[in-house]
Amino acid sequence: MKKFLRNFLYFLVPLLLLMVICLLLPSTPRASKSLLFAEIKKDSLLQHVDSPRIIFVGGSNLSFGLNSEMIEDSLKLHPINTGVHFSLGLKYMLENTIQYIKKGDLVVLIPEYAHFNRDYDAGSEELFRSVVEVNPSKLKLLDTRQLMHLIPYMPKYAFSKLMTSEYYHVEESDIYSVNSFNRYGDVYTHWNLKRRFFLTEKNATGYINPEVADGIKKFAAGVHERNATLLVSYPCLQDISFHHIEPLIREVEKLYQRDKFTILGTPERYMMPDSLIFNTPYHLLKTGVDHRTSLLIDDLKNYHYWLN
Amino acid sequence: MLFNSFEFLLFLPVVFTLYWFVFSQSLRWQNILILIASYFFYGWWSIPFMGLLALSTLLDFLYGFQVASPNRKRAKLFLWLSIINNLGILGVFKYYNFFAHQFQEGFELLGLHTNPVLLNVALPIGISFYTFHGMSYVFDIYRQKQKPVSNFVDYAVFVSFFPLLVAGPIERANHLLPQVQKPRAFNYSQALDGCRLMLWGMFKKVVIADSLAETVDKMFNGYQHYNGLSLILGAVAFSFQIYGDFSGYSDIALGTAKLFGFELLSNFRFPYFSRDIAEFWRRWHISLSSWFRDYLYIPLGGSKQGKAKAVRNTFIIFIVSGFWHGASWNFIAWGFIHAVGFLPLLLLDRNRKNVTDVVAQNRRLPGIRELWQMCATFTFVTLAWIFFRADTMSLALNYLKHIGQSIISQPHQLSMLEGKSTFTYIIPIVLGDWWLRRDERKLRMVRSPVIRKLLYWVMAILILSKFSSNSSFIYFQF
């Protein structure tokens, strides 16, 4: 047994040491081009853009689904699109954004439906990279549970730095790059591209994680404390995927109504025909982006009319 | 709990430490620990379904005593009770909705509209495996090959031993139970061999199978957009994905068992080097095919009651084997195709060739004839896999139709990069298996200990660089 444990440690310890060394290495050329680094620009927008502001909070249904210039021209507000990646997790998105909310801001929360039936503090490899590689100061936003969820991603992140593909023949992605975003935070590099193959959303039940509902309420309270206004709306979603997850969508709708949020539009209004979809059920071609933005502008104008 | 998960990386050392350092002096407590650990392992997925596992285990344990009765009528009655019980559990959770849909469609053809009640229940993980454990135990008692076990803990460990609980291998009572019942001493070589097997299994699963999965998913989900050559590549990629995934799981299971002093039945013996379909089925998912041979084929008469019955029995076991994998016509079609492929060998009495030797037994490379035989067998198996992988019969048939129609060119061709990366993953597994084919249980691939250790580190780094807790094993769905 001693010999076995000794040999096992001889095998394991160098691996662990190598992992720690790799963790401390700087970002690889491939990783440094990742769209996750756009978070830095978006945080800068949140800090420096002047009022009156309209801030969109959610995942990539926003980054690949909004034309903020149209919003600026129509509504005379300064839009900030904070959408980066679904896998950062809703808790992180909300807690990162709330610290930048100022008096008078109009905050529009549009999370993807899949946020509602998973762990509120879920965050995948993208969140790990975000807090380790992009901006380590964001570690303070994570609680113990989030940190525990992220530990399994550590070996993959560390050892990926040893792969030659991270250093050689590194081509910047045409759409998932830090340079894919315009000055408002919209992804625009796909606007001239054609549709790509993707899988539809799988069937979902009507289960909603109560922690997600509580988290959104807490965010709403935080927005109100800062004398800002919160509106909620529904993400753009491919029609086929919409029907697959309809039980979940209905529950999200009920949740918003029950908790008396100010809601823009309906889920059906933002259900997009397949011809407008780009490369995932939530991402839109340019025609889809403009169409969805028009719908949102109309809903915002109706809200403003109602307010007045 | 998955083998390729962070939780398992914490679970295994804890159980190992308790097993060898706290309870090593007491066989009884070691077995109790294994049982608790196994239920914890299973309960990580679903606590309610632990109850089903426990119930199935208890019933077969009790049936065993009755089946051992000298009164053969009584013994037969309880044997049938065990079969009905186990198949009933399988029937309800796995096959009820399928039959309900078939009846509904049957009635629709007669112009009668029905609305059957469907069960909205998840398929309990491992149900197809632990029910077969229980049935084989009771069958062996009935045939007087096995005595009933008086200690419930020992029997429960046999049924629910965590390395094999969710995806096999399907063990036999007369192989695993004696190991459970006798004291186990730590064996350095066995434990080291176990670690090597786990490493190789994880490599096949995480590095090979999961990497190929992306190409396979693209091909099967969007076959309309790819040309024939790409679709053929997709089918070949799936052949290696399922092999890497399932044999990888089996290797991890066998390796983990070795850490605790157990030797499990080998489940794969380099099936893609088979020279005919009969040999393939002696090398692929060996524990299942031998189970069907011993408990279905032979009781039906096997091949001893004339050719006609042998053909009938062959079709029965292949179709049942397909159906065991899933309640869907495409799995039944997969089984049927294999039966058709097996048939010529059976009729020409060539199904018992290549039983003991391995291809290129005393040579480094296969001969031309052997190479041709391996390629032909692999091609047949790969075509059949299309039915296994496709979600439905129509998808499988359309996939094949597209291969035929668009063998030359169509939009969205698979890029050279993807073609190259697919073969990058296939080549190591082929070379590794070829190297090991004469001695599959010993993973001393390289004689030099220094180079061997470096190779193990490289494998570990590759595994960890691709490690993802989100990737489950294909056979978990059965």
XYZ file of N, CA and C in Angstrom, chain B residues 134-295:
486
model
N -30.068 -9.332 -11.207
C -30.984 -10.085 -10.366
C -31.503 -11.328 -11.071
N -31.863 -11.160 -12.333
C -32.417 -12.316 -13.071
C -31.370 -13.402 -13.238
N -30.132 -13.014 -13.527
C -29.103 -14.047 -13.738
C -28.845 -14.819 -12.436
N -28.913 -14.129 -11.311
C -28.722 -14.788 -10.008
C -29.801 -15.851 -9.789
N -31.047 -15.463 -10.019
C -32.163 -16.385 -9.793
C -32.124 -17.541 -10.801
N -31.830 -17.228 -12.048
C -31.696 -18.284 -13.070
C -30.640 -19.299 -12.660
N -29.486 -18.819 -12.206
C -28.385 -19.725 -11.869
C -28.728 -20.598 -10.671
N -29.525 -20.065 -9.751
C -29.969 -20.886 -8.620
C -30.910 -21.973 -9.145
N -31.794 -21.601 -10.001
C -32.750 -22.578 -10.569
C -32.024 -23.691 -11.293
N -30.953 -23.316 -11.998
C -30.187 -24.334 -12.738
C -29.192 -25.055 -11.851
N -29.239 -24.689 -10.558
C -28.363 -25.321 -9.567
C -26.881 -25.062 -9.846
N -26.602 -23.950 -10.465
C -25.209 -23.547 -10.675
C -24.760 -22.628 -9.539
N -25.718 -22.165 -8.761
C -25.414 -21.190 -7.720
C -26.296 -21.501 -6.516
N -25.716 -21.361 -5.318
C -26.537 -21.530 -4.109
C -27.022 -20.146 -3.685
N -28.195 -20.074 -3.058
C -28.665 -18.755 -2.602
C -27.738 -18.211 -1.526
N -27.561 -16.896 -1.571
C -26.683 -16.240 -0.598
C -27.499 -15.908 0.642
N -26.979 -16.247 1.812
C -27.766 -16.011 3.035
C -27.571 -14.591 3.567
N -26.481 -13.951 3.186
C -26.180 -12.618 3.700
C -26.706 -11.567 2.722
N -27.663 -10.783 3.160
C -28.285 -9.805 2.262
C -27.279 -8.749 1.799
N -26.392 -8.351 2.679
C -25.417 -7.311 2.302
C -24.544 -7.811 1.146
N -24.105 -9.053 1.252
C -23.275 -9.618 0.176
C -24.026 -9.594 -1.147
N -25.288 -10.024 -1.090
C -26.069 -10.051 -2.327
C -26.284 -8.643 -2.865
N -26.600 -7.706 -1.972
C -26.855 -6.328 -2.398
C -25.599 -5.711 -3.021
N -24.431 -6.058 -2.499
C -23.182 -5.557 -3.100
C -23.038 -6.117 -4.512
N -23.372 -7.389 -4.694
C -23.298 -7.997 -6.024
C -24.178 -7.232 -7.023
N -25.389 -6.862 -6.588
C -26.313 -6.187 -7.505
C -25.912 -4.745 -7.756
N -25.457 -4.069 -6.698
C -25.345 -2.606 -6.804
C -23.922 -2.086 -6.661
N -22.929 -2.915 -6.838
C -21.533 -2.484 -6.736
C -21.318 -1.275 -7.644
N -20.930 -0.168 -7.074
C -21.027 1.107 -7.789
C -20.258 1.197 -9.113
N -19.085 0.542 -9.285
C -18.440 0.685 -10.588
C -19.289 0.149 -11.736
N -20.101 -0.874 -11.466
C -20.857 -1.462 -12.569
C -22.350 -1.189 -12.488
N -22.754 -0.388 -11.540
C -24.180 -0.217 -11.264
C -24.939 0.413 -12.425
N -24.396 1.447 -13.051
C -25.206 2.207 -14.006
C -24.999 1.795 -15.458
N -23.886 1.162 -15.809
C -23.691 0.770 -17.213
C -22.858 -0.488 -17.348
N -22.963 -1.384 -16.372
C -22.296 -2.681 -16.473
C -20.801 -2.609 -16.221
N -20.091 -3.704 -16.495
C -20.538 -4.943 -17.141
C -21.564 -5.710 -16.302
N -22.392 -6.513 -16.987
C -23.396 -7.314 -16.301
C -22.681 -8.526 -15.724
N -22.577 -8.541 -14.413
C -21.787 -9.597 -13.775
C -22.621 -10.848 -13.543
N -21.923 -11.948 -13.300
C -22.577 -13.219 -12.960
C -22.336 -13.505 -11.478
N -23.342 -14.094 -10.885
C -23.244 -14.374 -9.455
C -22.040 -15.257 -9.144
N -21.823 -16.296 -9.985
C -20.735 -17.219 -9.661
C -19.359 -16.617 -9.922
N -19.318 -15.416 -10.507
C -18.035 -14.748 -10.717
C -17.796 -13.674 -9.658
N -18.827 -12.874 -9.377
C -18.605 -11.739 -8.481
C -18.895 -12.080 -7.019
N -19.932 -12.884 -6.780
C -20.304 -13.174 -5.386
C -19.176 -13.806 -4.568
N -18.465 -14.800 -5.101
C -17.348 -15.361 -4.315
C -16.326 -14.294 -3.929
N -16.127 -13.313 -4.795
C -15.165 -12.251 -4.478
C -15.698 -11.351 -3.361
N -17.017 -11.169 -3.348
C -17.630 -10.360 -2.292
C -17.520 -11.087 -0.957
N -17.657 -12.405 -1.009
C -17.745 -13.189 0.224
C -16.400 -13.532 0.826
N -15.322 -13.370 0.045
C -14.030 -13.746 0.645
C -13.204 -12.502 0.945
N -12.332 -12.614 1.974
C -11.528 -11.450 2.359
C -10.638 -10.983 1.210
N -10.452 -9.697 1.158
C -9.654 -9.109 0.077
C -8.456 -8.386 0.693
N -7.301 -8.686 0.153
C -6.080 -8.015 0.619
C -5.614 -7.073 -0.473
N -5.030 -5.976 -0.070
C -4.556 -5.003 -1.050
C -3.449 -5.632 -1.878
N -3.577 -5.510 -3.188
C -2.593 -6.067 -4.103
C -2.039 -4.930 -4.950
N -0.761 -4.687 -4.827
C -0.144 -3.536 -5.498
C -0.314 -3.610 -7.015
N 0.000 -4.767 -7.594
C -0.081 -4.887 -9.061
C -1.504 -4.682 -9.542
N -2.442 -5.242 -8.793
C -3.850 -5.125 -9.180
C -4.287 -3.661 -9.126
N -3.903 -2.972 -8.055
C -4.297 -1.577 -7.904
C -3.659 -0.719 -8.994
N -2.399 -0.989 -9.300
C -1.709 -0.218 -10.336
C -2.359 -0.456 -11.692
N -2.668 -1.711 -11.944
C -3.351 -2.053 -13.188
C -4.696 -1.336 -13.259
N -5.352 -1.260 -12.117
C -6.633 -0.553 -12.054
C -6.483 0.910 -12.423
N -5.443 1.540 -11.901
C -5.214 2.962 -12.210
C -4.948 3.152 -13.697
N -4.165 2.229 -14.269
C -3.863 2.345 -15.702
C -5.139 2.199 -16.529
N -5.960 1.228 -16.142
C -7.213 1.009 -16.867
C -8.102 2.246 -16.777
N -8.163 2.837 -15.583
C -8.999 4.030 -15.411
C -8.483 5.172 -16.291
N -7.159 5.286 -16.355
C -6.569 6.353 -17.162
C -6.892 6.146 -18.641
N -6.701 4.918 -19.104
C -6.970 4.617 -20.511
C -8.458 4.789 -20.815
N -9.312 4.319 -19.892
C -10.754 4.466 -20.079
C -11.172 5.922 -20.138
N -10.635 6.725 -19.258
C -10.955 8.154 -19.233
C -10.449 8.819 -20.511
N -9.296 8.395 -20.985
C -8.741 8.944 -22.219
C -9.672 8.646 -23.385
N -10.131 7.406 -23.466
C -11.032 7.027 -24.557
C -12.334 7.815 -24.480
N -12.813 8.033 -23.271
C -14.092 8.737 -23.122
C -13.920 10.244 -23.354
N -13.043 10.877 -22.587
C -12.973 12.333 -22.556
C -12.263 12.896 -23.800
N -11.159 12.272 -24.163
C -10.373 12.832 -25.265
C -10.908 12.369 -26.617
N -11.186 11.084 -26.740
C -11.590 10.538 -28.038
C -13.100 10.716 -28.265
N -13.902 10.066 -27.404
C -15.348 10.026 -27.656
C -15.984 11.409 -27.616
N -15.674 12.192 -26.608
C -16.311 13.509 -26.490
C -15.861 14.438 -27.612
N -14.651 14.270 -28.097
C -14.186 15.109 -29.218
C -14.897 14.731 -30.507
N -15.134 13.438 -30.690
C -15.833 12.997 -31.899
C -17.316 13.349 -31.842
N -17.841 13.501 -30.643
C -19.286 13.748 -30.480
C -19.739 14.991 -31.242
N -18.885 16.001 -31.283
C -19.271 17.259 -31.953
C -19.513 17.028 -33.436
N -18.609 16.305 -34.080
C -18.765 15.997 -35.513
C -19.995 15.130 -35.726
N -20.168 14.132 -34.872
C -21.297 13.207 -35.014
C -22.625 13.966 -34.878
N -22.715 14.836 -33.870
C -23.958 15.595 -33.671
C -24.270 16.459 -34.886
N -23.244 17.086 -35.429
C -23.449 17.941 -36.611
C -24.001 17.116 -37.766
N -23.393 15.962 -38.016
C -23.792 15.132 -39.160
C -25.227 14.634 -38.999
N -25.528 14.100 -37.833
C -26.835 13.467 -37.660
C -27.958 14.496 -37.502
N -27.643 15.645 -36.940
C -28.696 16.647 -36.756
C -28.906 17.518 -37.996
N -27.921 17.561 -38.855
C -28.031 18.415 -40.046
C -27.592 17.685 -41.293
N -27.969 16.406 -41.407
C -27.462 15.571 -42.503
C -27.817 16.145 -43.880
N -28.932 16.929 -43.923
C -29.363 17.466 -45.230
C -28.328 18.416 -45.822
N -27.471 18.946 -44.958
C -26.536 19.979 -45.407
C -25.156 19.439 -45.745
N -24.975 18.116 -45.650
C -23.639 17.563 -45.872
C -23.656 16.579 -47.021
N -22.479 16.424 -47.649
C -22.402 15.486 -48.763
C -22.165 14.064 -48.256
N -22.200 13.122 -49.208
C -22.121 11.707 -48.844
C -20.853 11.356 -48.089
N -19.723 11.887 -48.547
C -18.448 11.555 -47.892
C -18.430 12.046 -46.446
N -18.977 13.228 -46.243
C -19.032 13.768 -44.878
C -19.921 12.901 -43.998
N -21.029 12.449 -44.562
C -21.944 11.623 -43.772
C -21.309 10.263 -43.446
N -20.540 9.741 -44.376
C -19.821 8.484 -44.098
C -18.822 8.736 -42.969
N -18.138 9.864 -43.048
C -17.193 10.214 -41.985
C -17.921 10.338 -40.648
N -19.117 10.921 -40.690
C -19.914 11.050 -39.476
C -20.256 9.688 -38.883
N -20.606 8.740 -39.748
C -20.941 7.393 -39.267
C -19.696 6.712 -38.669
N -18.561 6.875 -39.351
C -17.313 6.289 -38.827
C -16.963 6.938 -37.494
N -17.154 8.247 -37.434
C -16.868 8.955 -36.182
C -17.753 8.419 -35.056
N -19.019 8.119 -35.378
C -19.886 7.577 -34.338
C -19.429 6.183 -33.898
N -18.973 5.379 -34.852
C -18.468 4.049 -34.489
C -17.396 4.159 -33.410
N -16.530 5.146 -33.576
C -15.460 5.300 -32.589
C -15.912 6.080 -31.362
N -16.903 6.933 -31.552
C -17.424 7.641 -30.378
C -18.059 6.637 -29.408
N -18.931 5.771 -29.953
C -19.613 4.844 -29.055
C -18.641 3.821 -28.470
N -17.650 3.448 -29.264
C -16.655 2.515 -28.736
C -15.844 3.172 -27.627
N -15.352 4.394 -27.894
C -14.566 5.109 -26.888
C -15.386 5.360 -25.628
N -16.645 5.723 -25.836
C -17.516 6.051 -24.713
C -17.807 4.809 -23.866
N -18.271 3.752 -24.521
C -18.708 2.583 -23.769
C -17.545 1.740 -23.266
N -16.564 1.484 -24.119
C -15.420 0.702 -23.636
C -14.625 1.528 -22.630
N -14.647 2.841 -22.809
C -13.988 3.706 -21.823
C -14.662 3.581 -20.470
N -16.003 3.609 -20.478
C -16.726 3.426 -19.223
C -16.390 2.073 -18.602
N -16.414 1.024 -19.423
C -16.130 -0.317 -18.894
C -14.735 -0.391 -18.303
N -13.778 0.231 -18.971
C -12.410 0.217 -18.449
C -12.326 0.954 -17.118
N -13.037 2.068 -17.014
C -13.032 2.800 -15.739
C -13.690 1.931 -14.659
N -14.784 1.252 -15.027
C -15.467 0.375 -14.062
C -14.543 -0.754 -13.608
N -13.893 -1.407 -14.568
C -12.984 -2.519 -14.218
C -11.816 -2.013 -13.394
N -11.284 -0.851 -13.795
C -10.148 -0.283 -13.072
C -10.519 0.108 -11.652
N -11.689 0.716 -11.495
C -12.134 1.107 -10.154
C -12.324 -0.126 -9.279
N -12.920 -1.159 -9.850
C -13.135 -2.399 -9.088
C -11.805 -2.989 -8.620
N -10.805 -2.914 -9.468
C -9.483 -3.449 -9.098
C -8.918 -2.726 -7.885
N -9.199 -1.431 -7.780
C -8.709 -0.669 -6.626
C -9.243 -1.238 -5.312
N -10.388 -1.904 -5.393
C -11.000 -2.463 -4.187
C -10.817 -3.978 -4.106
N -9.964 -4.497 -4.978
C -9.639 -5.912 -4.917
C -10.580 -6.824 -5.684
N -11.383 -6.251 -6.579
C -12.312 -7.059 -7.361
C -11.863 -7.155 -8.811
N -12.119 -8.311 -9.406
C -11.886 -8.499 -10.836
C -13.247 -8.664 -11.507
N -13.588 -7.737 -12.378
C -14.865 -7.838 -13.089
C -14.651 -8.487 -14.456
N -15.762 -8.895 -15.047
C -15.700 -9.525 -16.372
C -15.314 -8.484 -17.428
N -14.463 -8.925 -18.334
C -14.091 -8.047 -19.427
C -15.304 -7.819 -20.318
N -15.496 -6.592 -20.784
C -16.696 -6.281 -21.558
C -16.396 -6.005 -23.035
N -15.152 -5.670 -23.328
C -14.768 -5.376 -24.709
C -13.397 -5.973 -24.972
N -13.288 -6.615 -26.134
C -11.972 -7.150 -26.513
C -11.678 -6.752 -27.951
N -11.478 -5.469 -28.144
C -11.057 -4.920 -29.446
C -11.996 -5.361 -30.570
N -13.272 -5.016 -30.454
C -14.266 -5.515 -31.404
C -14.051 -5.070 -32.836
N -13.426 -3.918 -33.050
C -13.273 -3.453 -34.432
C -12.158 -4.167 -35.183
N -11.489 -5.099 -34.541
C -10.539 -5.956 -35.241
C -11.179 -7.308 -35.558
N -12.493 -7.383 -35.442
C -13.188 -8.657 -35.714
C -13.182 -8.960 -37.198
N -13.134 -10.226 -37.511
C -13.062 -10.653 -38.898
C -14.424 -11.072 -39.445
N -15.398 -11.179 -38.554
C -16.765 -11.428 -39.009
C -17.709 -10.981 -37.905
N -19.015 -10.984 -38.197
C -19.996 -10.477 -37.229
C -20.044 -11.347 -35.978
N -19.875 -12.649 -36.152
C -19.909 -13.531 -34.987
C -18.777 -13.174 -34.022
N -17.601 -12.933 -34.578
C -16.479 -12.545 -33.729
C -16.749 -11.185 -33.084
N -17.365 -10.276 -33.883
C -17.700 -8.960 -33.320
C -18.528 -9.152 -32.067
N -19.528 -9.993 -32.085
C -20.396 -10.164 -30.922
C -19.748 -10.970 -29.798
N -18.614 -11.551 -30.071
C -17.861 -12.148 -28.957
C -16.905 -11.128 -28.340
N -16.819 -9.953 -28.996
C -15.875 -8.938 -28.507
C -16.546 -7.638 -28.076
N -17.806 -7.420 -28.484
C -18.520 -6.178 -28.163
C -19.540 -6.442 -27.067
N -19.512 -5.617 -26.022
C -20.461 -5.715 -24.902
C -20.658 -7.188 -24.522
N -19.528 -7.808 -24.200
C -19.485 -9.255 -24.006
C -20.461 -9.691 -22.904
N -20.554 -8.899 -21.862
C -21.407 -9.311 -20.735
C -22.871 -9.379 -21.149
N -23.302 -8.500 -22.063
C -24.704 -8.538 -22.491
C -24.942 -9.676 -23.471
N -24.054 -9.808 -24.451
C -24.278 -10.856 -25.460
C -24.192 -12.240 -24.825
N -23.303 -12.407 -23.855
C -23.225 -13.714 -23.200
C -24.437 -13.931 -22.294
N -24.973 -12.855 -21.727
C -26.188 -12.981 -20.922
C -27.330 -13.483 -21.798
N -27.527 -12.864 -22.942
C -28.604 -13.294 -23.836
C -28.363 -14.722 -24.344
N -27.088 -15.053 -24.578
C -26.796 -16.420 -25.020
C -27.190 -17.410 -23.933
N -26.809 -17.170 -22.696
C -27.018 -18.141 -21.623
C -28.459 -18.180 -21.120
N -29.162 -17.041 -21.135
C -30.475 -16.997 -20.497
C -31.632 -16.860 -21.472
